[in-house]
C-alpha positions as MATLAB code, in Angstrom:
seq = 'XXXXXXXXXXXXXXXXXXXXXXXXXXXXXXXXXXXXXXXXXXXXXXXXXXXXXXXXXXXXXXXXXXXXXXXXXXXXXXXXXXXXXXXXXXXXXXXXXXXXXXXXXXXXXXXXXXXXXXXXXXXXXXXXXXXXXXXXXXXXXXXXXXXXXXXXXXXXXXXXXXXXXXXXXXXXXXXXXXXXXXXXXXXXXXXXXXXXXXXXXXXXXXXXXXXXXXXXXXXXXXXXXXXXXXXXXXXXXXXXXXXXXXXXXXXXXXXXXXXXXXXXXXXXXXXXXXXXXXXXXXXXXXXXXXXXXXXXXXXXXXXXXXXXXXXXXXXXXXXXXXXXXXXXXXXXXXXXXXXXXXXXXXXXXXXXXXXXXXXXXXXXXXXXXXXXXXXXXXXXXXXXXXXXXXXXXXXXXXXXXXXXXXXXXXXXXXXXXXXXXXXXXXXXXXXXXXXXXXXXXXXXXXXXXXXXXXXXXXXXXXXXXXXXXXXXXXXXXXXXXXXXXXXXXXXXXXXXXXXXXXXXXXXXXXXXXXXXXXXXXXXXXXXXXXXXXXXXXXXXXXXXXXXXXXXXXXXXXXXXXXXXXXXXXXXXXXXXXXXXXXXXXXXXXXXXXXXXXXXXXXXXXXXXXXXXXXXXXXXXXXXXXXXXXXXXXXXXXXXXXXXXXXXXXXXXXXXXXXXXXXXXXXXXXXXXXXXXXXXXXXXXXXXXXXXXXXXXXXXXXXXXXXXXXXXXXXXXXXXXXXXXXXX';
ca = [
       0.847  -22.406  -15.094;
       3.045  -19.772  -16.764;
       6.685  -19.686  -15.887;
       8.635  -16.432  -16.284;
      12.406  -17.156  -16.315;
      13.916  -16.497  -20.154;
      11.237  -15.440  -22.829;
      11.352  -16.844  -26.400;
       9.036  -16.896  -29.348;
       7.440  -14.431  -31.684;
       3.977  -13.019  -31.888;
       2.630  -12.386  -35.371;
      -1.003  -11.399  -35.530;
      -2.608   -9.977  -38.634;
      -6.021   -8.561  -38.028;
      -7.588   -7.605  -41.339;
     -10.909   -6.022  -40.772;
     -12.744   -3.665  -38.543;
     -13.831   -1.154  -41.093;
     -13.433    2.021  -39.040;
     -16.622    3.555  -37.772;
     -15.519    7.142  -38.154;
     -17.267    9.512  -35.798;
     -19.371   11.633  -38.090;
     -20.185   13.931  -35.216;
     -16.521   14.843  -34.995;
     -16.442   16.382  -38.446;
     -17.065   20.090  -38.312;
     -18.430   22.398  -40.930;
     -15.020   22.673  -42.608;
     -15.594   19.664  -44.861;
     -12.789   19.361  -47.452;
     -13.847   20.498  -50.916;
     -12.886   17.674  -53.277;
     -12.704   17.974  -57.041;
     -14.861   15.730  -59.228;
     -11.742   13.762  -60.172;
     -10.936   13.167  -56.504;
     -14.501   12.035  -55.769;
     -14.356    9.608  -58.690;
     -10.989    8.275  -57.455;
     -12.362    7.624  -53.963;
     -15.440    5.857  -55.292;
     -13.383    3.708  -57.638;
     -10.736    2.811  -55.056;
     -13.207    1.810  -52.330;
     -11.925    1.049  -48.826;
      -8.650    2.761  -47.858;
      -6.228    0.444  -46.032;
      -4.455    2.079  -43.076;
      -1.644    0.727  -40.901;
      -2.250   -0.053  -37.217;
       0.638   -1.000  -34.946;
       0.470   -3.484  -32.112;
       2.277   -1.447  -29.492;
       3.035    2.253  -29.988;
       0.750    3.889  -27.412;
      -0.627    6.448  -26.990;
      -0.434    7.183  -30.736;
      -1.073    3.922  -32.554;
      -1.686    0.551  -30.924;
      -4.128   -2.335  -30.714;
      -6.137   -3.154  -27.614;
      -8.129   -6.376  -27.528;
      -8.249   -6.514  -31.316;
      -9.373   -2.887  -31.659;
      -7.132   -0.221  -33.260;
      -6.786    2.698  -30.870;
      -4.666    5.746  -30.085;
      -4.301    9.423  -31.017;
      -3.341    8.707  -34.645;
      -6.234    6.260  -35.040;
      -8.699    8.876  -33.753;
      -7.110   11.448  -36.054;
      -7.494    9.149  -39.077;
     -11.113    8.403  -38.102;
     -11.761   12.153  -37.987;
     -10.302   12.608  -41.492;
     -12.343    9.686  -42.787;
     -15.522   11.205  -41.337;
     -14.783   14.546  -42.999;
     -14.206   12.804  -46.352;
     -16.999   10.237  -45.951;
     -14.272    7.723  -46.806;
     -14.395    4.062  -45.716;
     -11.165    2.828  -44.113;
      -9.884   -0.515  -42.851;
      -7.016   -0.988  -40.434;
      -4.281   -3.549  -41.090;
      -2.830   -4.788  -37.786;
       0.118   -7.011  -36.996;
       3.126   -6.594  -39.312;
       6.294   -4.974  -38.020;
       7.212   -1.443  -39.071;
       9.608   -2.595  -41.787;
       6.900   -4.857  -43.221;
       4.411   -1.985  -43.344;
       6.898    0.027  -45.410;
       7.245   -2.904  -47.815;
       3.437   -3.082  -48.075;
       3.374    0.578  -49.159;
       5.946   -0.310  -51.829;
       3.977   -3.260  -53.211;
       0.579   -1.533  -53.050;
      -1.057   -3.736  -50.386;
      -1.327   -0.763  -47.987;
      -2.599    2.747  -48.755;
      -1.743    4.929  -45.746;
       0.938    4.967  -43.072;
       0.015    6.934  -39.947;
       2.483    8.793  -37.677;
       5.383    8.448  -40.114;
       8.353   10.827  -40.294;
       9.338   12.329  -43.645;
      12.986   11.349  -44.320;
      15.140   11.489  -47.486;
      15.271    7.701  -47.721;
      11.495    7.355  -47.520;
      10.898   10.130  -50.041;
      12.353    7.804  -52.668;
       9.143    5.739  -52.571;
       6.656    7.761  -50.473;
       4.898   11.155  -50.367;
       3.794   12.878  -47.175;
       1.095   15.191  -45.852;
       1.765   18.155  -43.591;
       2.802   17.042  -40.074;
      -0.143   16.811  -37.687;
       1.790   16.411  -34.433;
       5.403   16.921  -33.420;
       7.478   15.608  -30.545;
      11.150   15.526  -29.552;
      13.087   12.315  -29.006;
      14.138   11.245  -25.527;
      17.059    9.072  -24.421;
      16.118    6.337  -21.932;
      18.473    4.380  -19.655;
      18.310    2.466  -16.376;
      17.917    4.523  -13.204;
      21.416    3.672  -11.965;
      23.040    4.974  -15.180;
      24.532    8.428  -14.585;
      26.832    8.607  -17.629;
      24.389    8.985  -20.525;
      22.599   12.289  -21.169;
      23.068   13.046  -24.882;
      23.625   11.386  -28.259;
      27.386   11.932  -27.941;
      27.366    9.867  -24.742;
      26.054    6.899  -26.765;
      29.254    6.460  -28.808;
      30.510    2.922  -28.276;
      27.254    1.958  -26.546;
      24.469   -0.379  -27.687;
      21.213    1.410  -28.446;
      17.966   -0.498  -29.035;
      15.598    0.927  -31.694;
      12.666   -0.441  -33.734;
      13.752   -2.012  -37.016;
      12.924    0.248  -39.977;
      12.096    3.277  -37.820;
      13.432    6.631  -39.069;
      16.071    6.682  -36.295;
      17.846    3.786  -38.008;
      18.525    5.766  -41.182;
      19.978    8.762  -39.285;
      22.024    6.754  -36.777;
      23.661    4.552  -39.414;
      24.621    7.544  -41.541;
      25.586   10.171  -38.953;
      26.390    8.227  -35.774;
      28.395    5.192  -36.966;
      30.070    4.702  -33.566;
      26.736    3.797  -31.947;
      26.012    0.056  -31.989;
      22.397   -0.662  -32.955;
      20.185   -3.438  -31.596;
      17.243   -3.667  -34.032;
      14.051   -5.100  -32.548;
      10.336   -5.272  -33.237;
       9.012   -2.260  -31.322;
       9.528    0.294  -28.545;
       8.424   -2.106  -25.792;
      11.127   -4.604  -26.750;
      13.637   -1.730  -26.794;
      12.713   -0.697  -23.235;
      12.897   -4.296  -22.036;
      16.342   -4.682  -23.611;
      17.517   -1.728  -21.533;
      15.735   -2.965  -18.392;
      17.346   -6.407  -18.652;
      20.819   -5.293  -19.713;
      20.851   -6.232  -23.411;
      21.220   -2.573  -24.425;
      22.710    0.501  -22.768;
      19.945    2.844  -23.930;
      17.004    3.314  -26.235;
      15.579    6.438  -27.853;
      11.977    7.262  -28.562;
       9.039    9.629  -28.333;
       8.667   10.544  -24.618;
       4.870   10.173  -24.567;
       5.094    6.651  -26.029;
       7.932    5.604  -23.750;
       6.278    6.937  -20.598;
       3.052    5.119  -21.483;
       4.912    1.832  -21.971;
       7.009    2.291  -18.825;
       3.894    2.917  -16.734;
       1.693    0.192  -18.225;
       4.416   -2.482  -18.216;
       5.909   -1.423  -14.864;
       9.426   -0.920  -16.167;
      10.192    1.150  -13.099;
      13.970    0.922  -13.416;
      13.916    3.017  -16.632;
      14.295    6.805  -16.650;
      14.436    9.651  -19.175;
      18.109   10.704  -19.214;
      18.096   13.466  -21.821;
      16.852   14.686  -25.162;
      18.333   14.273  -28.637;
      19.386   17.805  -29.602;
      19.901   16.860  -33.276;
      16.811   18.293  -35.010;
      16.644   15.294  -37.344;
      15.420   13.185  -34.429;
      12.325   15.334  -33.992;
       9.223   13.262  -34.750;
       7.214   15.366  -37.211;
       4.426   12.847  -37.729;
       2.617   12.904  -41.069;
       0.429   10.636  -43.180;
       2.422    8.749  -45.799;
       1.295    7.189  -49.110;
       3.028    5.585  -52.060;
       4.848    8.165  -54.183;
       2.640    7.562  -57.222;
      -0.607    7.990  -55.236;
      -0.771   11.746  -55.825;
      -4.570   11.921  -55.874;
      -4.863   10.159  -52.506;
      -2.248   12.511  -51.044;
      -4.149   15.563  -52.315;
      -7.356   14.230  -50.733;
      -5.679   13.531  -47.376;
      -3.882   16.885  -47.431;
      -7.189   18.711  -47.810;
      -8.603   16.764  -44.879;
      -5.518   17.474  -42.725;
      -5.792   21.214  -43.391;
      -9.509   21.186  -42.563;
      -8.919   19.955  -38.988;
      -9.610   22.838  -36.626;
      -7.533   23.815  -33.603;
     -10.476   22.878  -31.383;
     -10.702   19.390  -32.883;
      -6.965   18.866  -32.374;
      -7.186   20.106  -28.793;
      -9.967   17.612  -28.079;
      -7.750   14.794  -29.336;
      -4.784   16.051  -27.303;
      -6.930   16.176  -24.190;
      -8.384   12.710  -24.786;
      -4.923   11.175  -25.024;
      -3.348   13.426  -22.374;
      -0.841   14.828  -24.870;
      -0.909   18.460  -23.704;
       2.037   17.901  -21.329;
       4.185   16.312  -24.027;
       3.385   19.057  -26.495;
       4.606   21.690  -24.007;
       8.103   20.381  -24.702;
       7.767   19.795  -28.425;
      10.242   21.072  -30.978;
       8.896   23.181  -33.855;
       7.774   21.201  -36.929;
       9.678   22.748  -39.852;
       9.495   21.608  -43.456;
      12.594   20.658  -45.429;
      13.143   24.134  -46.937;
      12.826   25.819  -43.539;
      15.177   23.315  -41.887;
      17.794   23.856  -44.600;
      17.444   27.643  -44.335;
      17.842   27.586  -40.553;
      20.843   25.250  -40.684;
      22.685   27.773  -42.898;
      22.383   30.479  -40.242;
      24.847   30.660  -37.375;
      22.465   32.959  -35.490;
      19.224   34.826  -36.057;
      19.883   38.560  -35.648;
      17.289   40.606  -33.778;
      16.761   44.367  -34.301;
      16.459   45.763  -30.771;
      15.236   49.265  -29.984;
      17.737   49.950  -27.214;
      15.502   52.504  -25.439;
      12.076   50.843  -25.389;
      11.942   49.173  -22.001;
      10.219   47.160  -20.718;
       9.426   45.904  -24.218;
      13.092   45.673  -25.195;
      16.390   47.384  -24.566;
      20.172   47.108  -24.231;
      21.612   47.823  -20.781;
      24.911   49.586  -19.995;
      26.789   46.287  -20.162;
      25.416   45.603  -23.641;
      22.990   42.895  -22.477;
      19.708   42.453  -24.357;
      16.827   42.726  -21.886;
      13.076   43.257  -21.687;
       9.968   41.289  -22.607;
      11.131   40.603  -26.165;
      14.462   39.207  -24.908;
      12.636   36.602  -22.817;
      10.391   35.722  -25.736;
      13.383   35.370  -28.057;
      15.052   33.017  -25.538;
      11.986   30.764  -25.588;
      11.999   30.717  -29.387;
      15.733   29.925  -29.388;
      15.115   26.864  -27.219;
      12.312   25.719  -29.507;
      14.436   26.115  -32.628;
      17.740   25.062  -31.038;
      19.466   28.164  -32.433;
      21.071   31.310  -30.986;
      19.630   34.814  -31.351;
      21.963   37.841  -31.521;
      20.787   41.333  -30.498;
      21.583   44.203  -32.930;
      20.980   47.581  -31.183;
      18.979   50.192  -33.125;
      17.592   53.572  -32.108;
      13.905   53.369  -33.045;
      11.360   51.759  -35.361;
      12.633   53.431  -38.544;
      16.297   52.543  -37.942;
      15.229   48.968  -37.207;
      13.414   48.775  -40.551;
      16.511   50.185  -42.312;
      18.712   47.591  -40.605;
      16.283   44.872  -41.655;
      16.324   46.029  -45.299;
      20.140   46.186  -45.268;
      20.313   42.559  -44.001;
      22.011   43.755  -40.811;
      19.343   41.903  -38.831;
      16.608   39.354  -39.570;
      13.760   39.939  -37.107;
      11.969   42.813  -35.359;
      10.459   41.105  -32.304;
       7.851   43.642  -31.126;
       6.009   45.817  -33.646;
       2.456   46.754  -34.522;
       1.031   44.604  -37.362;
       2.785   46.071  -40.413;
       1.881   44.067  -43.504;
      -1.109   46.202  -44.403;
       0.701   49.558  -43.950;
       4.332   48.949  -44.897;
       5.240   47.061  -48.080;
       8.812   46.641  -46.847;
       7.720   44.207  -44.140;
       5.862   40.960  -43.616;
       4.801   39.897  -40.130;
       3.483   37.072  -38.000;
      -0.010   36.834  -36.686;
      -0.399   38.948  -33.515;
       0.951   37.013  -30.539;
       0.150   39.462  -27.743;
      -2.710   41.862  -27.008;
      -2.074   44.045  -23.967;
      -4.371   46.596  -22.339;
      -3.710   50.297  -22.857;
      -4.362   52.556  -19.874;
      -4.442   56.241  -19.006;
      -1.943   57.532  -16.416;
      -2.585   60.801  -14.575;
      -1.226   62.625  -11.541;
      -2.485   61.284   -8.210;
      -4.202   64.604   -7.462;
      -6.385   64.330  -10.578;
     -10.036   63.358  -10.140;
     -10.591   59.732  -11.231;
     -11.967   59.803  -14.756;
     -12.994   56.163  -15.059;
     -14.496   56.421  -18.560;
     -12.150   57.472  -21.378;
     -15.097   59.123  -23.155;
     -14.835   61.872  -20.503;
     -11.472   62.876  -22.039;
     -12.938   64.996  -24.846;
     -10.805   68.086  -25.222;
      -8.024   66.745  -22.972;
      -4.424   66.577  -24.179;
      -3.130   63.014  -24.056;
       0.512   62.132  -24.633;
       1.683   59.008  -26.451;
       4.986   57.563  -27.681;
       5.113   57.296  -31.513;
       6.232   53.931  -32.901;
       4.548   52.137  -30.038;
       1.129   53.592  -30.816;
      -0.261   54.697  -34.172;
      -1.701   58.218  -34.085;
      -3.954   57.292  -37.001;
      -5.467   54.379  -35.067;
      -5.905   56.463  -31.900;
      -7.629   59.294  -33.797;
      -9.901   56.834  -35.553;
     -10.964   55.296  -32.258;
     -11.033   58.499  -30.162;
     -11.641   61.463  -32.525;
     -12.213   63.959  -29.665;
      -8.781   63.505  -28.089;
      -5.989   66.067  -28.456;
      -2.864   64.008  -29.052;
       0.663   65.052  -28.135;
       3.642   63.024  -29.412;
       6.158   62.407  -26.625;
       9.941   62.150  -27.157;
       9.903   59.284  -24.639;
       7.770   58.032  -21.793;
      10.205   59.487  -19.241;
       9.995   62.958  -20.789;
       6.234   62.563  -21.017;
       6.012   62.064  -17.257;
       7.889   65.353  -16.755;
       5.420   67.057  -19.086;
       2.529   65.540  -17.096;
       3.923   66.890  -13.830;
       4.265   70.370  -15.369;
       0.702   70.284  -16.699;
       1.703   70.284  -20.391;
      -0.404   67.122  -20.925;
      -3.450   65.916  -18.971;
      -2.598   62.235  -19.198;
      -0.390   59.644  -20.838;
      -1.534   56.688  -22.906;
       0.630   53.573  -22.521;
       0.575   49.971  -21.349;
       0.502   48.822  -17.751;
       3.916   47.160  -18.163;
       5.622   50.324  -19.409;
       4.133   52.499  -16.650;
       4.883   49.940  -13.931;
       8.485   49.642  -15.121;
       8.872   53.422  -15.044;
       7.400   53.612  -11.547;
       9.855   51.014  -10.269;
      12.908   52.405  -12.069;
      12.273   56.132  -11.671;
      10.065   56.465   -8.616;
       7.000   57.799  -10.431;
       4.815   57.266   -7.382;
       2.909   60.525   -7.890;
       1.095   58.810  -10.808;
      -1.803   56.413  -10.931;
      -3.871   54.462  -13.456;
      -7.012   56.526  -14.028;
      -8.760   54.606  -16.812;
      -8.489   52.046  -19.572;
      -8.827   52.457  -23.331;
     -10.901   50.054  -25.396;
      -8.180   49.692  -28.022;
      -5.435   47.222  -26.948;
      -1.809   47.268  -28.050;
      -1.376   44.460  -30.604;
       2.143   43.091  -31.133;
       3.639   40.959  -33.904;
       7.105   40.045  -35.181;
       8.251   41.572  -38.476;
      10.670   40.457  -41.234;
      11.842   41.624  -44.668;
       9.057   41.329  -47.215;
      11.136   38.824  -49.224;
      11.972   36.607  -46.222;
       9.037   34.214  -46.350;
      10.996   31.299  -44.881;
      11.964   33.221  -41.735;
       8.364   34.292  -41.302;
       7.230   30.656  -41.502;
       9.883   29.491  -39.027;
       9.041   32.117  -36.412;
       5.283   31.744  -36.901;
       5.520   27.990  -36.278;
       7.664   28.655  -33.204;
       5.071   31.066  -31.811;
       2.325   28.536  -32.544;
       4.257   25.892  -30.616;
       4.692   28.217  -27.632;
       0.969   28.866  -27.496;
      -0.757   32.112  -26.473;
      -0.069   31.752  -22.753;
       3.733   32.021  -22.968;
       3.956   35.629  -24.305;
       1.189   36.708  -21.938;
       3.027   35.170  -18.994;
       6.207   37.070  -19.916;
       4.241   40.296  -20.131;
       2.577   39.701  -16.759;
       5.978   39.322  -15.103;
       6.673   42.990  -15.856;
       3.384   44.281  -14.469;
       3.404   45.614  -10.918;
       1.016   48.480  -10.162;
       0.780   50.821   -7.182;
      -2.922   51.029   -6.343;
      -4.044   54.183   -4.518;
      -6.579   53.552   -1.751;
      -8.916   56.303   -0.598;
     -10.297   54.489    2.493;
      -8.621   54.403    5.927;
      -8.349   50.742    6.813;
      -6.577   51.221   10.165;
      -9.408   49.901   12.328;
     -10.254   47.201    9.837;
      -6.685   45.914    9.995;
      -6.636   46.010   13.807;
      -9.796   43.929   13.967;
      -8.505   41.490   11.369;
      -5.221   41.163   13.268;
      -7.014   40.235   16.498;
      -9.213   37.755   14.653;
      -6.137   36.371   12.905;
      -4.377   35.664   16.221;
      -7.374   33.624   17.424;
      -7.630   31.733   14.135;
      -3.902   30.951   14.077;
      -4.080   29.563   17.634;
      -7.068   27.356   16.761;
      -5.376   26.229   13.546;
      -2.184   25.332   15.418;
      -4.054   23.288   18.034;
      -6.046   21.471   15.336;
      -2.876   20.826   13.328;
      -1.203   19.287   16.384;
      -4.182   16.980   16.960;
      -4.221   15.983   13.272;
      -0.500   15.205   13.374;
      -0.911   13.056   16.468;
      -3.798   11.152   14.851;
      -1.818   10.598   11.658;
       1.102    9.252   13.682;
      -1.144    6.817   15.566;
      -2.741    5.656   12.311;
       0.666    5.163   10.681;
       1.942    3.145   13.649;
      -1.122    0.898   13.462;
      -0.480   -0.098    9.828;
       3.356   -0.091    9.724;
       5.695   -3.033   10.200;
       8.010   -2.116   13.089;
      11.172   -3.651   11.595;
      11.011   -2.712    7.927;
       8.890    0.454    7.996;
       6.639   -0.836    5.201;
       2.940   -1.690    5.534;
       2.011   -4.544    7.876;
      -0.475   -7.417    7.564;
      -3.309   -5.252    8.912;
      -2.865   -2.671    6.157;
      -2.591   -5.343    3.457;
      -5.841   -6.943    4.662;
      -7.560   -3.536    4.487;
      -6.354   -2.903    0.923;
      -7.305   -6.419   -0.230;
     -10.813   -5.917    1.153;
     -11.087   -2.477   -0.458;
      -9.848   -3.676   -3.866;
     -12.113   -6.727   -3.946;
     -15.129   -4.574   -3.023;
     -14.205   -2.083   -5.752;
     -14.016   -4.840   -8.383;
     -17.331   -6.364   -7.275;
     -18.972   -2.933   -7.337;
     -17.429   -1.200  -10.358;
     -15.734   -3.947  -12.351;
     -12.091   -3.806  -13.372;
      -9.409   -5.976  -11.836;
      -6.390   -6.121   -9.546;
      -3.489   -8.523   -9.102;
      -1.347   -9.648   -6.188;
       2.354  -10.522   -6.116;
       3.403  -12.771   -3.237;
       7.156  -13.195   -2.744;
       9.223  -15.266   -0.366;
      13.000  -15.069    0.116;
      14.803  -18.269   -0.868;
      16.696  -20.131    1.896;
      16.359  -17.195    4.277;
      16.525  -19.529    7.301;
      20.145  -20.243    6.394;
      20.955  -16.541    6.727;
      19.558  -16.426   10.280;
      21.252  -19.689   11.215;
      24.652  -18.719    9.809;
      24.804  -14.995   10.608;
      22.229  -14.411   13.331;
      18.906  -12.609   13.397;
      20.501   -9.158   13.476;
      22.161   -9.772   10.109;
      18.933  -11.353    8.887;
      17.044   -8.179    9.787;
      19.595   -6.149    7.802;
      18.974   -8.387    4.773;
      15.215   -7.790    5.048;
      15.767   -4.024    5.086;
      17.895   -4.173    1.917;
      15.277   -6.360    0.204;
      12.500   -3.915    1.129;
      14.496   -1.021   -0.324;
      15.000   -2.987   -3.551;
      11.285   -3.772   -3.882;
      10.312   -0.161   -3.148;
      12.565    0.974   -5.997;
      10.979   -1.521   -8.364;
       7.250   -1.070   -7.709;
       4.961    1.668   -8.959;
       3.797    4.318   -6.498;
       0.248    3.094   -7.178;
       1.006   -0.301   -5.659;
       0.726   -1.259   -1.977;
       3.814   -3.065   -0.656;
       3.827   -4.738    2.733;
       5.157   -7.531    4.927;
       2.841  -10.547    4.880;
       4.797  -12.357    7.568;
       8.399  -13.366    8.329;
      10.349  -13.221    5.083;
       7.179  -13.229    2.970;
       5.987   -9.994    1.316;
       3.007   -8.902   -0.761;
       2.481   -6.304   -3.493;
      -1.131   -5.356   -4.350;
      -1.472   -3.957   -7.888;
      -4.717   -2.018   -8.598;
      -6.107   -1.987  -12.176;
      -3.365   -4.383  -13.260;
      -3.999   -7.542  -15.322;
      -2.072  -10.766  -14.830;
       0.669  -10.379  -17.445;
       1.424   -6.781  -16.464;
       1.724   -7.845  -12.817;
       3.984  -10.721  -13.885;
       6.242   -8.218  -15.698;
       6.391   -6.134  -12.523;
       7.194   -9.266  -10.508;
      10.087  -10.089  -12.832;
      11.562   -6.628  -12.258;
      11.184   -7.122   -8.473;
      12.925  -10.501   -8.699;
      15.829   -8.959  -10.597;
      16.157   -5.985   -8.221;
      16.296   -8.313   -5.184;
      18.960  -10.459   -6.839;
      21.087   -7.397   -7.722;
      20.666   -5.588   -4.385;
      24.058   -5.224   -2.615;
      24.130   -7.301    0.575;
      26.771   -7.693    3.245;
      28.238  -10.961    4.492;
      25.232  -13.144    3.538;
      25.752  -12.234   -0.126;
      23.131  -11.844   -2.902;
      19.593  -12.963   -2.115;
      16.937  -14.428   -4.387;
      13.184  -14.714   -4.131;
      10.406  -16.874   -5.502;
       7.292  -15.033   -6.614;
       3.683  -16.026   -7.252;
       1.273  -13.801   -9.167;
      -2.511  -13.958   -9.434;
      -5.309  -11.858  -10.900;
      -8.521  -11.493   -8.904;
     -11.668  -12.945  -10.456;
     -14.937  -11.154   -9.934;
     -17.164  -12.899   -7.339;
     -14.200  -15.060   -6.280;
     -13.670  -13.558   -2.836;
     -10.323  -12.847   -1.174;
     -10.394  -16.086    0.849;
     -10.486  -18.139   -2.368;
      -8.133  -15.851   -4.307;
      -5.141  -15.823   -1.954;
      -4.669  -19.645   -1.880;
      -4.293  -19.565   -5.690;
      -1.521  -16.954   -5.406;
       0.093  -18.930   -2.585;
       0.069  -22.088   -4.726;
       1.796  -20.169   -7.562;
       4.488  -19.107   -5.092;
       5.101  -22.696   -4.021;
       5.165  -23.794   -7.655;
       7.998  -21.286   -8.162;
       9.814  -22.964   -5.253;
       9.283  -26.382   -6.826;
      10.587  -25.112  -10.182;
      13.956  -24.266   -8.647;
      13.322  -20.906   -6.945;
      14.391  -17.419   -8.146;
      11.591  -17.197  -10.722;
       8.025  -15.976  -11.218;
       4.954  -18.200  -11.590;
       1.387  -17.153  -12.325;
      -1.679  -18.719  -10.743;
      -3.268  -19.759  -14.022;
      -2.624  -20.313  -17.684;
      -3.797  -17.353  -19.708;
      -3.279  -16.745  -23.411;
      -1.771  -13.343  -24.082;
      -2.685  -11.147  -27.067;
       0.724   -9.555  -26.755;
       3.744  -10.399  -24.653;
       7.386   -9.217  -24.556;
       9.979  -10.958  -26.708;
      13.538  -11.960  -25.828;
      13.004  -11.033  -22.177;
      14.478  -12.681  -19.113;
      11.574  -15.088  -18.639;
       9.783  -17.810  -20.619;
       6.127  -18.394  -21.432;
       5.323  -22.052  -20.890;
];
């Protein structure tokens, strides 16, 4: 038997071995080009020793003796590209790994953050993934949302992790509880030893879900940029050749290869919220700026503009807001008249960024720019009484108006040499010229024309065709401002291509002209719609009635949770699934301690009220994937799919604690005894349940208010310093 009532002990496992079988198929054609000296170094050094943590999923952890996680897959990919043998070292704590780098018994640290303290003895590759840092507290804590709220509080963090260096130096009023890893930190919060913990949200969510720490929530994000986890590969400071080799491999990883790794480890969602990974020079540069000043063409809506109240608006304003959130810095709009005045303001250091320009580097030595972040279609607008042209090649000899600065006449002529081009003072004046017949059409984007239609009532216009040449937009900077270019480029990379496109699409709303009379079509569809709605309503009523009957059949009348019938159905389904597909499931059986005394002393009505409070407490504690029901009387069951014994025991401990802490009326606090068992394949439910029942009664014999498992089972990893003991 295992008894879970006050956990002690330490797990120290060192697994030296498992030379990584790097997936050669993962390496693409971009194999790093090593120098002869680097090849000789690799051959002479032999196997590269790489750190593997016990419990930092989904990035770096060990499962059944096998190193696994995003960072492990990333290192395997690099090793395949380099044809480099590697061996993972598993077991030491983070602080010990750092010491191993110092003494030369370890070659590479994965997922390590580059900090000033570490740079004294380590060198680092470019970051390969970035994530913010979240603040985690118990669900009933409503007072902690930021780092400032942690002053005077106890915060659990892993010993030797980069947070420790920053917190000790810059946040001396925060009391630190240094433990082995993130799982211990979460458990310290769950069981009241710490007020909060901080960590990478993807890691914390994984641990919360897999260890059923359901009373923990994400309360906020550390706004201090130093807490951003820019994860790199780290080597000893004197291992310059190894760093050069790894750096070449890191830079050879394609966007597609990274995306495959993100998808495999479900990291896309976390990366949507990531902060931009800046290097030290860029971080210093940005910290010296109070704001980043934006040159805004005040009369270029919907791209950008300044309204009568002086408010920056348009597509570029929304994009700049997104970048400001990524960089945690304010942007200030500086109004200018047109492209040329914006460039002059940029050269005079009046502003720092032009947010929406054509790619300029090749044509204007005064500027440097980002990679294009938005390609938008260019269309032809004509009067509604014009015959539809459809193909822009039919425009030979026609006079087409365009707005200089937005479109390059040189590019248009090169693409469409037969067009007669007419420069327009503005789009609004161009529409007047179109109405008067001075131009045959106007070339512009859908967003600009749609905005004009909405603002000025240009409903005598329509889209008559589309040009093959799109409008390509970049951000521009002073030619000598390389750092700002790098900062903004990384921010745009972090946003991804969909964000600018989504902002653009919000401005697009086109009036489509129909040439067919749909009156009778609509009348027929309306009649058909009435019939379909009636049939849908009747079917919906029948479905609702059937769902109600089904719910009544499987619901306990008093508590509103599942009844014995539903539990039997789920047990049968889970056992059949395991016999058919493999896997496992566990069952938690709990019984209230001395509940008969409550009924005897206070009556059955008060006893029913106690049961309702207990059910609410258990519902708060269990995962939504679990099935919770009333087994009979004051006995309840929780069925835990795909959950091994120790994980179910951790969940049971949380349930026990929630029941004990649940506010009761006159009867006072209640306790429960819990038995936990894991289903064995081919065992059968009728043999399995008596084992769980026996564990429950063993908990009663051990003094009640504790958790017992149905069998002894050695654990490759179990929590430390928790509120229960492994016996």
